[in-house]
XYZ file of C-alpha atoms in Angstrom:
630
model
C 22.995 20.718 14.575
C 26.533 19.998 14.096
C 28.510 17.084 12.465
C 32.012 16.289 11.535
C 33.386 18.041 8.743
C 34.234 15.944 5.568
C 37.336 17.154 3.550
C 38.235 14.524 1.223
C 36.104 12.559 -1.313
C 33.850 9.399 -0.770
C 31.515 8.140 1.789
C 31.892 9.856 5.537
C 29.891 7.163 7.374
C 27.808 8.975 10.607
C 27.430 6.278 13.060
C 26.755 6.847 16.279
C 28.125 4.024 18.916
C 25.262 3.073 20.877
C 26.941 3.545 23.868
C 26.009 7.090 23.606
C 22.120 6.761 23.308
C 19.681 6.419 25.929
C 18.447 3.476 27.311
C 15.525 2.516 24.661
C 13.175 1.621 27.715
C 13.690 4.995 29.813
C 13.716 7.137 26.861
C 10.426 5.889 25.944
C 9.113 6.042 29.658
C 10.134 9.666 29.165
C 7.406 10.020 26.190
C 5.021 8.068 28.323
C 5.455 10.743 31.171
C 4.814 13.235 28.287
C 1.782 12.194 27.894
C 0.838 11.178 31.295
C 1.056 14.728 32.603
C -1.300 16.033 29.941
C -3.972 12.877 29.928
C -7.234 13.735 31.314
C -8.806 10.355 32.163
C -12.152 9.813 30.167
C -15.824 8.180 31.746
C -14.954 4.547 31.842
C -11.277 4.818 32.580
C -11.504 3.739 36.288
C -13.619 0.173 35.316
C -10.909 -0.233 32.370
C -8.114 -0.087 35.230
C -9.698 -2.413 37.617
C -10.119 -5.348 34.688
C -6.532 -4.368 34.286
C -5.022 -4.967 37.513
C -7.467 -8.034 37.952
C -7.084 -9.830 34.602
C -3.638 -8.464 33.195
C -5.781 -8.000 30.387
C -8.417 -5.499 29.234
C -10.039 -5.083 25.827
C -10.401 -0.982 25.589
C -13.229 0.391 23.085
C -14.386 3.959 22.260
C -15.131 6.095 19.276
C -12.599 7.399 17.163
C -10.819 10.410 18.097
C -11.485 9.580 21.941
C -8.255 8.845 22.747
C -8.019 4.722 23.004
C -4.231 4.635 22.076
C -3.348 7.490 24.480
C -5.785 5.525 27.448
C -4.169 2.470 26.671
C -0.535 4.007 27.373
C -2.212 5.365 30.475
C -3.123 2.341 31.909
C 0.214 0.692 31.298
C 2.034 3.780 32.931
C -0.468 4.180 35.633
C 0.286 0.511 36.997
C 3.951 0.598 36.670
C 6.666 1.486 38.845
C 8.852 2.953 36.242
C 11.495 0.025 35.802
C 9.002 -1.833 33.497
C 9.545 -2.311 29.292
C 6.910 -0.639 27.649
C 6.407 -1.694 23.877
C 3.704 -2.775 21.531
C 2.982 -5.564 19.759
C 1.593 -5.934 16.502
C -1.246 -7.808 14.879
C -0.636 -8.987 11.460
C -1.369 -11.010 8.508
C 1.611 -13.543 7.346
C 1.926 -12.657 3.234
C 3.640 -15.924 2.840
C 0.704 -18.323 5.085
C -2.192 -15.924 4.843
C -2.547 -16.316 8.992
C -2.636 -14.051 11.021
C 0.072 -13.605 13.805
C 1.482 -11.810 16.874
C 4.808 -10.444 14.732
C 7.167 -10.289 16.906
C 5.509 -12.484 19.350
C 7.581 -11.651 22.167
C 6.757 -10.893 26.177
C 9.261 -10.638 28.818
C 8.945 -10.809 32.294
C 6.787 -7.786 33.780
C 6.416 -6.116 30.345
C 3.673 -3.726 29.497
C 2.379 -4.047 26.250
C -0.399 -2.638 24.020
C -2.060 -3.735 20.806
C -3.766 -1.701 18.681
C -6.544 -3.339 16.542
C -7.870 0.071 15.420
C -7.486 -0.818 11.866
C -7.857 -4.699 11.845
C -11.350 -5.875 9.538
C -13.446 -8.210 10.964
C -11.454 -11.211 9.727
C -8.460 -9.774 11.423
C -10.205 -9.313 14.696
C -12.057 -12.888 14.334
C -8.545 -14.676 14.452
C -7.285 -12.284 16.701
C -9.955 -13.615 19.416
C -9.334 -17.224 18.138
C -5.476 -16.320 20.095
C -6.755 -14.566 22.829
C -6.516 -17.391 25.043
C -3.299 -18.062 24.118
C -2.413 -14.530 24.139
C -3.401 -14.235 27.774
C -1.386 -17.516 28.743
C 1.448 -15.992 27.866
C 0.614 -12.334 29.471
C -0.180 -14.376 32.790
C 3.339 -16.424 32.544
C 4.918 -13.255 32.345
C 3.187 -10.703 35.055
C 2.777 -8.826 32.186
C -0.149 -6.334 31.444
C -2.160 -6.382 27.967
C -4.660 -3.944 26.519
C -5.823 -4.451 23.560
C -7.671 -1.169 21.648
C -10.710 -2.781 19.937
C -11.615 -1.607 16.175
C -14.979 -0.831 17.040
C -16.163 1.929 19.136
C -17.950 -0.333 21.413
C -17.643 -4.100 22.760
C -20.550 -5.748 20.752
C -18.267 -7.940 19.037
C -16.371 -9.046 21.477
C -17.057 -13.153 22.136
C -19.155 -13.881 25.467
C -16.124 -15.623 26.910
C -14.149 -12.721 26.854
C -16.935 -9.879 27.671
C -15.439 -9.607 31.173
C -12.328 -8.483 30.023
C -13.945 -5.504 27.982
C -14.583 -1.784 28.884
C -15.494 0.988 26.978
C -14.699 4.954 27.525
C -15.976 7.941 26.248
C -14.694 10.974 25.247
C -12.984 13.025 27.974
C -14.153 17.052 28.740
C -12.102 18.291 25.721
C -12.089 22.077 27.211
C -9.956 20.312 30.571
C -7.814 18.622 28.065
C -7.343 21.559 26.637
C -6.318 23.681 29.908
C -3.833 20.600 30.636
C -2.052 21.136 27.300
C -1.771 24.914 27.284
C -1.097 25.098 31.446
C 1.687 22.495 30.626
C 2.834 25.052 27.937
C 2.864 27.743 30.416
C -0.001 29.802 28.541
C -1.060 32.266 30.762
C -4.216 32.243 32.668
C -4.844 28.757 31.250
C -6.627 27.194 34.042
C -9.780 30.129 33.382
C -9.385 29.797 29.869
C -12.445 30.501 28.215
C -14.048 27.526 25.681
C -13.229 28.021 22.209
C -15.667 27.207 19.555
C -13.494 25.351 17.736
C -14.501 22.684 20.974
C -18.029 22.811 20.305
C -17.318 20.633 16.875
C -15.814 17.504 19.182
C -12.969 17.266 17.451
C -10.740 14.506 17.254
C -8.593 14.751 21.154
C -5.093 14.865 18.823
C -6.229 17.854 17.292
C -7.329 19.217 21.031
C -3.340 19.072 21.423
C -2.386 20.328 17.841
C -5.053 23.364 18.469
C -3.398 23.996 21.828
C -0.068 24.372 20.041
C -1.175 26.801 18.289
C -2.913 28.590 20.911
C 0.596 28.883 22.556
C 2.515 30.308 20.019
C -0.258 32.956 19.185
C 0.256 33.767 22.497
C 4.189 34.174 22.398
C 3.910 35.799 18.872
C 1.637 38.902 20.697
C 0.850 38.149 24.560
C -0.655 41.591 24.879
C -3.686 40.475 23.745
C -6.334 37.528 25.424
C -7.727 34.103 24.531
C -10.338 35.129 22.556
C -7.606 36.411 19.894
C -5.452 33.886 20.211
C -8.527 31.452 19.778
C -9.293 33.090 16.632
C -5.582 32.814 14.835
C -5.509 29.229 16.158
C -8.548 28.594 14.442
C -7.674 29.506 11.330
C -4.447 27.737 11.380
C -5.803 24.701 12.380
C -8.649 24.111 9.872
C -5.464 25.161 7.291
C -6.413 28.725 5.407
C -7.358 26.267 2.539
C -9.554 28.491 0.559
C -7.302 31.801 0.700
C -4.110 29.448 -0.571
C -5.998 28.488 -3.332
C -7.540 32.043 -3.898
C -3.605 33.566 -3.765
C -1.894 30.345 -6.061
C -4.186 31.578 -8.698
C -3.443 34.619 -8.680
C -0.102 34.301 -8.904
C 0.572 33.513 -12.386
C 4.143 33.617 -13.093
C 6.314 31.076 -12.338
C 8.946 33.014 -9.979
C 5.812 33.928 -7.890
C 4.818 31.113 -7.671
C 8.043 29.056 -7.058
C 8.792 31.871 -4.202
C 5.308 31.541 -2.504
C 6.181 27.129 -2.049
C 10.162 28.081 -1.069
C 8.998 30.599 1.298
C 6.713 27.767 3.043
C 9.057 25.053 2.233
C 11.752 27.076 4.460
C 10.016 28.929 6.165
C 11.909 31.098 8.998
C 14.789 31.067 6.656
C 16.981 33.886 5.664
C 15.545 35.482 2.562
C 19.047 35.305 0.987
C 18.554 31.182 1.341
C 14.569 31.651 0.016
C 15.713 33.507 -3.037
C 18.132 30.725 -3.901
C 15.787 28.163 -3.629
C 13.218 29.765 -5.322
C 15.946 30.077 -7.949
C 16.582 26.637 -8.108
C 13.276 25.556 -7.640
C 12.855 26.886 -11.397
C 15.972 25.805 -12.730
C 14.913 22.109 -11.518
C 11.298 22.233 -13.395
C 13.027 23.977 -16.620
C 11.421 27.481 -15.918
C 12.571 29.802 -18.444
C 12.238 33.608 -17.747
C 13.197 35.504 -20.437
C 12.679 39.191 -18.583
C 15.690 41.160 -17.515
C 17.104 41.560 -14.692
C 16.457 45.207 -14.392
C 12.501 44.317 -15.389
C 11.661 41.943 -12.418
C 10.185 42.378 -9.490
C 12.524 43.279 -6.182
C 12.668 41.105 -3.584
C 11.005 42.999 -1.010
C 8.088 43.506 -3.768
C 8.134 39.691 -5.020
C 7.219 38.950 -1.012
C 4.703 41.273 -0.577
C 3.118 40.020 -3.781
C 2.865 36.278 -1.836
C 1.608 37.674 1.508
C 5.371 37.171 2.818
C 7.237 39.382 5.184
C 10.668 39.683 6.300
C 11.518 39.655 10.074
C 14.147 42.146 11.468
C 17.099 39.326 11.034
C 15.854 39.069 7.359
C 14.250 35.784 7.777
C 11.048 35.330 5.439
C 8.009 34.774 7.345
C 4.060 34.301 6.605
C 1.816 36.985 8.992
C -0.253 34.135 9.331
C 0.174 31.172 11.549
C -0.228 27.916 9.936
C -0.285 29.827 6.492
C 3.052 28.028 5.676
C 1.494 24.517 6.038
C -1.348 25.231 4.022
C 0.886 26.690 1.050
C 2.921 22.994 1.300
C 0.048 21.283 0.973
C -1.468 22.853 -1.436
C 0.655 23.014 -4.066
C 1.470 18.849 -3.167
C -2.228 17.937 -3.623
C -3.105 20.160 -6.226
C -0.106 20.254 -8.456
C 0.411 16.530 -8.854
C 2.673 16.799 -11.948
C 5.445 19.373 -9.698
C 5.705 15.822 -7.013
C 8.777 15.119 -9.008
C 9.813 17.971 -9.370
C 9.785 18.851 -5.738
C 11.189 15.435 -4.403
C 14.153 16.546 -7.723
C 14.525 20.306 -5.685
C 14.506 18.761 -2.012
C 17.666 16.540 -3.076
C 18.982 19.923 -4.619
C 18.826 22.157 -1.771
C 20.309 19.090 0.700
C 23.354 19.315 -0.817
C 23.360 23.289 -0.475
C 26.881 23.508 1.517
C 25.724 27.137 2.632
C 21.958 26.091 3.812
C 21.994 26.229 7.665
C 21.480 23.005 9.475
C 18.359 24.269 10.920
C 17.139 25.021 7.756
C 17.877 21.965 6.118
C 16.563 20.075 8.402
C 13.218 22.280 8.417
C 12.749 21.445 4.432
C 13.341 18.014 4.839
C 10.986 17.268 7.692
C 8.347 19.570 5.582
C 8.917 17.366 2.462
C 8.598 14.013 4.482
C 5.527 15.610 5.961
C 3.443 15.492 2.565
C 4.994 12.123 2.090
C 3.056 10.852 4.850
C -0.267 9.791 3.247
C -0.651 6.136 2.005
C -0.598 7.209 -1.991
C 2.809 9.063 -1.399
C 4.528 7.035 0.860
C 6.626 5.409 -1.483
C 7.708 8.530 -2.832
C 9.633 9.594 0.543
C 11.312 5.923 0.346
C 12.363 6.367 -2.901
C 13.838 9.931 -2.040
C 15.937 8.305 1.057
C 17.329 5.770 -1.462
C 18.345 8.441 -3.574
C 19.751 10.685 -0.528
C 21.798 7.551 0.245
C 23.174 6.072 -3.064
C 26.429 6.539 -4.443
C 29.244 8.803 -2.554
C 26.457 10.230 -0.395
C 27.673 13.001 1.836
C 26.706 13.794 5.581
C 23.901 15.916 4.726
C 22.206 13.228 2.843
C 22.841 10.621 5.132
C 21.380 13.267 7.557
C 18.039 14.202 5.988
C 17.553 10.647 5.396
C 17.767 9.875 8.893
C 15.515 12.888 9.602
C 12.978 12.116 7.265
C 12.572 8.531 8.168
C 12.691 9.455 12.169
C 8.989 11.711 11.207
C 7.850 9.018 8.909
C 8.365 6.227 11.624
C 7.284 8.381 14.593
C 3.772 9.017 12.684
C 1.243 6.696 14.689
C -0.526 5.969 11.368
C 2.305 5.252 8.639
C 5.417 4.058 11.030
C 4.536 0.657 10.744
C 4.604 1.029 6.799
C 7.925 2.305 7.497
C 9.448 -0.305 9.869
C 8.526 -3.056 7.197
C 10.316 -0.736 4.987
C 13.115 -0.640 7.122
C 13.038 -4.790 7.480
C 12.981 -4.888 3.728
C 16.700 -2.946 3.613
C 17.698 -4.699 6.219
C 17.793 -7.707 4.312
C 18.955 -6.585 1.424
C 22.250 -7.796 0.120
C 23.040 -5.413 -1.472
C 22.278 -2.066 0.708
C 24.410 0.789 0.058
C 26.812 1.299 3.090
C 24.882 4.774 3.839
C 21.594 3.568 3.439
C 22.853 0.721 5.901
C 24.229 3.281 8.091
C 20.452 5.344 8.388
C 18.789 2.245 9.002
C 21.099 1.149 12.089
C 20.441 4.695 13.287
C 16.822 4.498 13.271
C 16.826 0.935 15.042
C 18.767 2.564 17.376
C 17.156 5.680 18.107
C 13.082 5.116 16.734
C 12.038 1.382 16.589
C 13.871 0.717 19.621
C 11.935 3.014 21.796
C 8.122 1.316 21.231
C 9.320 -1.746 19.257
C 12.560 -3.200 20.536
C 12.039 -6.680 19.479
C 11.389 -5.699 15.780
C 14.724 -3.290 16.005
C 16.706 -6.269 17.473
C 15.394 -8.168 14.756
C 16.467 -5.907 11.989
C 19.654 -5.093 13.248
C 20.578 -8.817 13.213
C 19.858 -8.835 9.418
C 22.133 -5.890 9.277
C 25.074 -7.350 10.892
C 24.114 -10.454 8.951
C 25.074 -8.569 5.868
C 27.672 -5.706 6.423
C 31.230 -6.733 5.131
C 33.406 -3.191 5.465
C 32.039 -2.284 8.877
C 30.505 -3.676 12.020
C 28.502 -1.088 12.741
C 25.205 -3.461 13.022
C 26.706 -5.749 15.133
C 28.017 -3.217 17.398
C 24.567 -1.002 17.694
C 22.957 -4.753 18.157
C 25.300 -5.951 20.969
C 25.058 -2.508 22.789
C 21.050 -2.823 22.381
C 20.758 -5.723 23.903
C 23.781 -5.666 26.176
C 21.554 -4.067 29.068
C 18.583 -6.003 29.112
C 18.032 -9.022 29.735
C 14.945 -10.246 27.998
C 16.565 -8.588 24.599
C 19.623 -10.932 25.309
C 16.823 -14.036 25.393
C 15.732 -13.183 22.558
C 18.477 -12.508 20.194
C 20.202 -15.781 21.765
C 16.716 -17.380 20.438
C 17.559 -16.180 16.985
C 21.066 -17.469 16.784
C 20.069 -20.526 17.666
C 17.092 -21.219 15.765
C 17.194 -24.253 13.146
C 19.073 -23.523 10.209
C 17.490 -23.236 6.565
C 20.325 -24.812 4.466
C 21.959 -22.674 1.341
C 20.763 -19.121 3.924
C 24.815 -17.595 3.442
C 23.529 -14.959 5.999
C 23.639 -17.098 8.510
C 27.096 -17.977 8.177
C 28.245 -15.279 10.935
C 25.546 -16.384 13.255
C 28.211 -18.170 15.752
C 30.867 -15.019 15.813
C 27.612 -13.050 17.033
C 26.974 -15.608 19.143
C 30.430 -15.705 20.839
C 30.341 -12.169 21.036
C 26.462 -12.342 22.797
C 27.673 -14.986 25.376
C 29.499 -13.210 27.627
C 28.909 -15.353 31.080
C 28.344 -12.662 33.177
C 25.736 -11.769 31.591
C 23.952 -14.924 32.160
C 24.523 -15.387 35.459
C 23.792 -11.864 36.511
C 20.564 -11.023 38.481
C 18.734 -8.373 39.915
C 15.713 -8.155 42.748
C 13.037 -8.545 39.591
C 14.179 -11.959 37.771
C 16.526 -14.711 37.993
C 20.116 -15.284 36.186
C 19.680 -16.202 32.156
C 21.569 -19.667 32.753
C 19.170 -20.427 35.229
C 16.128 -21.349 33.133
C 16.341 -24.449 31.115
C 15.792 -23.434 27.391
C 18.243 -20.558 27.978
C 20.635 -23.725 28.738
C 19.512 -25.640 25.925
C 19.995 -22.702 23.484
C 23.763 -21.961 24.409
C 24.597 -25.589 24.296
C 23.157 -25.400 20.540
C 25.295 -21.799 20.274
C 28.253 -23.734 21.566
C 27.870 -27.125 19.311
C 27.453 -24.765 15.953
C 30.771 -22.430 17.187
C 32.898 -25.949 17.620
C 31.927 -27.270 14.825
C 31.832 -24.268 12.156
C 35.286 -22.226 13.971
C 38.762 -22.960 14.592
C 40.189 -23.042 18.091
C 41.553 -19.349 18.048
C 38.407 -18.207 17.814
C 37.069 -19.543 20.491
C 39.183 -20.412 23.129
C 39.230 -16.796 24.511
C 35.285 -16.988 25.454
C 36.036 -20.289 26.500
C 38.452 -19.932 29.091
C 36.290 -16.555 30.188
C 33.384 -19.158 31.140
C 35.210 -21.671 32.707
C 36.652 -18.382 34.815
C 33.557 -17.236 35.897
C 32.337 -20.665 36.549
C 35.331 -21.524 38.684
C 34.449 -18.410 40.851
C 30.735 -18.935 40.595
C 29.591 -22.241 42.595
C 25.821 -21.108 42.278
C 26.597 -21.377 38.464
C 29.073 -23.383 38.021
C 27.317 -26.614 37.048
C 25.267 -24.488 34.506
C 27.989 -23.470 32.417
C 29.939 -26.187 32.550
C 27.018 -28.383 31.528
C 26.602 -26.292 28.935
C 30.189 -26.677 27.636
C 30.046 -30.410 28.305
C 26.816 -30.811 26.081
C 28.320 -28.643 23.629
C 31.280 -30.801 22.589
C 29.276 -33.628 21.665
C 31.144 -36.240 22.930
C 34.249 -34.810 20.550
C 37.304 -35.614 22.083
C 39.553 -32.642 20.546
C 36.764 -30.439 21.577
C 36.629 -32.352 25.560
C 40.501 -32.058 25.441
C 40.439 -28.700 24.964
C 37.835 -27.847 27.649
C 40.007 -29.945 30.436
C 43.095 -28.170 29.076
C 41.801 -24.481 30.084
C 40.054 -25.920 32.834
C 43.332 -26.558 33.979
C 44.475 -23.498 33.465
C 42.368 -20.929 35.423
C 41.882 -23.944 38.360
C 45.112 -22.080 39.690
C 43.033 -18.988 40.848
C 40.111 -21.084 42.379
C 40.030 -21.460 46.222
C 39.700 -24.905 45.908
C 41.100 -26.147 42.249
C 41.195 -29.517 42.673
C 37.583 -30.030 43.948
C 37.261 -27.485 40.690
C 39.052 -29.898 38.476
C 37.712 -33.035 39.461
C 34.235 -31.626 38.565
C 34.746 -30.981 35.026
C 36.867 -33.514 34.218
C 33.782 -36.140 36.127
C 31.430 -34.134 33.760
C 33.342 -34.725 30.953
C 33.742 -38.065 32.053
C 30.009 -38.900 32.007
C 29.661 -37.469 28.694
C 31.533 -39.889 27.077
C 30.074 -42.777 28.699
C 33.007 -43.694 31.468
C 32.903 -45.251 34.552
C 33.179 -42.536 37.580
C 34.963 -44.330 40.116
């Protein structure tokens, strides 16, 4: 990983201009393909497909562990052509009204969308079919497709009226999803792969793929040997070599043992020179004190051996057994509840280690944010980023926070924890300007991909808020700047009715001048009609408009205003849309009217036909105020 190099003293912001990411929707249709190659389809899939294509909507059930989430991602992909937005919506309750809501409710044109109810209660799921109706109005107005993964395993609660629109799959052959993952993976021989045992328990599918990991790199760490030995050190990796941890940690007991064994997981792969040190300051950081010589310790080679460590021929500190590393993390997390502190204390430590490789920072961080991810600790990984990012933070802290929060949010069970977290700094007035900085980035780069709408959302807040930068704003613009249902809808926030004494909307109309670029609204492709074509769109720049004459001086508009009166003069299809919109706009205000005829004036002179050009806006204007056309 590389970064620029910071020489002098305070912050060194790390923003990334959006221009340089990915699309949000094709880099998610990437993941989708991920997972498309390796899905097997389960009993039940086929009848869940044809409800699809003939309802736009199915509601998907199956026991947990069968894969719903992953089928319902399926059947999105599977009747797409590629050019689609894929992204999920969310079902939750309002604190503030008690109600539950679609949050963001938001459908574009063609969209493919999921919902997963996995985890609503039976209130949740009551008021949920209450707005199915609705729900499916809106899916229909849109050609979009809905599937909605039930929270029971099968349909039984699902209201007669909607029974049609339910189907229900079983598990798929777990051994074939299996030879998909590790043929994928290039394993050899995977297609005859024997059946492990560790199949014969019916695992949850997910841990199908986390087993086949495993299988793979037993298999690159000695491919002399055959399945039924890889099988074996995948299977003790994956159920997590629980009992020998605990066996070894009490064993061990002295402190620089002990701290050694948990940096030795903790950075694992890493040089033992960097080990040592952080083993060192692991101690220092809980107020170990060793009172034995030098001379009367342990060497290093010995202290290793003592934990069941080894060093590689580069001198990088590795456990002989596979997954060994993870269960040492976890154990002393779960088990050692008063060291929590203590470890969050030595994380912050070792990110500010100038001479800790990138790789290896970045390994201890994702490790730390890894036990973090369990609904009693996940406040302790949010109050860690904070930390990272107060004060002069420096790169690397900006960095691991980002890192951190990228795992957290990617985590199918916690990342919506985390993207309210992220709303909540988004809104806060008084962010620090790294802290700011990480959550742009993960708008950007995370929410974006599955949940666009929600990282449109908080990046508005953001460039609500900033004052030194315009980071936000520029990350927002660029987000939405290629799409345009994500142009719809941040238009709809800019011009939503005020709540008086809100100061953060006070830069609402330079956003909006900055949004309504008039190209982009009369632009079109083969799959949906220009912006300025559909009536509310109208109605919502006219508002944008009004507020911008009313609430900014002349010099900062009259640039975007002669721009539209530009492109209307060369756009005939258009041309009565914008300069309706204009019209509307000044209210009848004849400084505001003046000024319009004044620039209309102005670019006339590269029309074909300016005074057929002319006449038009000045007869619009005309109307407006109530004159006679001749």
């Amino acid at each position: 990983m590389t970064g620029p190099i910071h020489t002098g003293s305070g912050n060194l912001n790390y923003f990334e201009a959006a221009t340089q990411s990915q699309d949000p929707r094709y880099a998610f249709i990437e993941e989708l393909d991920w997972l498309w190659r390796r899905f097997v389809h389960p009993p039940g899939y086929g009848k869940a497909n044809d409800l699809l294509e003939m309802h736009r909507t199915v509601l998907l059930s199956g026991e947990s562990g069968s894969g719903r989430v992953a089928t319902a991602k399926a059947l999105l992909r599977g009747l797409s052509t590629g050019e689609e937005r894929f992204h999920e919506l969310v079902w939750q309750r309002d604190e503030n009204t008690g109600r539950y809501r679609l949050e963001p409710a938001a459908v574009g044109d063609d969209d493919r969308v999921w919902l997963d109810l996995t985890q609503v209660d039976d209130r949740g799921w009551r008021a949920f079919q209450d707005e199915l109706s609705s729900v499916r109005r809106m899916i229909a107005e849109c050609s979009a497709l809905l599937v909605v993964v039930l929270p029971g395993k099968d349909g039984h609660a699902v209201w007669p009226e909607f029974a049609r629109l339910h189907a229900g799959i079983r598990r798929p052959n777990a051994h074939e999803v299996l030879r998909r993952h590790l043929r994928l993976a290039k394993v050899p021989d995977a297609v005859s792969s024997p059946l492990p045992e560790f199949l014969r328990k019916n695992p949850p599918l997910r841990d199908v793929a986390r087993f086949a990991g495993f299988v793979r790199l037993a298999s690159l760490k000695d491919p002399r040997r055959d399945y039924e030995a890889w099988y074996k050190v995948a299977e003790s990796a994956q159920t997590g070599h629980d009992v020998a941890v605990a066996e070894e940690v009490a064993k061990l007991r002295s402190g620089p043992q002990r701290a050694l064994l948990l940096a030795s997981a903790m950075l694992h792969g890493a040089h033992v020179d960097h080990v040592y040190d952080a083993a060192m300051r692991l101690l220092s950081t809980v107020s170990y004190a060793d009172e034995s010589h030098l001379l009367e310790r342990s060497d290093l080679l010995e202290s290793l051996k003592s934990i069941g460590a080894e060093l590689d021929d580069q001198g990088h500190v590795r456990f002989e057994e596979l997954g060994y590393d993870a269960a040492v993390r976890a154990h002393f997390w779960h088990h050692m509840p008063e060291l929590r502190g203590g470890i969050r204390q030595w994380v912050g430590k070792m990110i500010d280690r100038i001479d800790l490789p990138d790789k290896d920072r970045d390994f201890l961080v994702e490790q730390f944010a890894d036990q973090c991810l369990h609904p009693r600790y996940r406040q302790v990984l949010v109050d860690a980023v904070a930390e990272w990012t107060s004060g002069a933070s420096a790169y690397r802290r900006q960095v691991a926070a980002d890192r951190a929060l990228q795992q957290a949010l990617k985590n199918e069970q916690h990342g919506g924890f985390f993207r309210k977290q992220i709303y909540t700094w988004a809104t806060d007035d008084h962010l620090s300007d790294a802290l700011s900085e990480v959550v742009i980035m993960m708008c950007v780069k995370v929410i974006a991909l599955s949940h666009p709408d929600q990282a449109i959302v908080r990046l508005h807040h953001r460039a609500r808020r900033e004052s030194r930068t315009t980071n936000a704003r520029t990350a927002l613009l660029e987000l939405v700047s290629g799409d345009p249902w994500f142009r719809r809808l941040l238009l709809t926030r800019l011009t939503q009715p005020l709540e008086a004494s809100r100061r953060e909307y006070e830069r609402d109309p330079d956003l909006f001048l900055e949004l309504a670029n008039p190209e982009a609204f009369t632009t079109s492709d083969d799959r949906t009609r220009p912006l300025v074509a559909e009536a509310e769109v109208r109605d919502m720049l006219t508002d944008g408009w009004r507020r911008v004459f009313l609430e900014r001086d002349e010099p900062a508009w009259q640039g975007q205003l002669r721009q539209w009166l530009l492109v209307a003069c060369h756009d005939d299809r258009h041309r009565n849309f914008l300069i309706d919109v204009l019209v509307s706009a000044g209210d009848q205000r004849r400084t505001i009217l003046g000024r319009l005829y004044s620039e209309a004036r102005a670019v006339s002179r590269s029309a074909e036909s300016p005074v057929a050009f002319l006449d038009g806006v000045l007869r619009k204007i005309s109307i407006s105020q109530g004159l006679r056309i001749p």
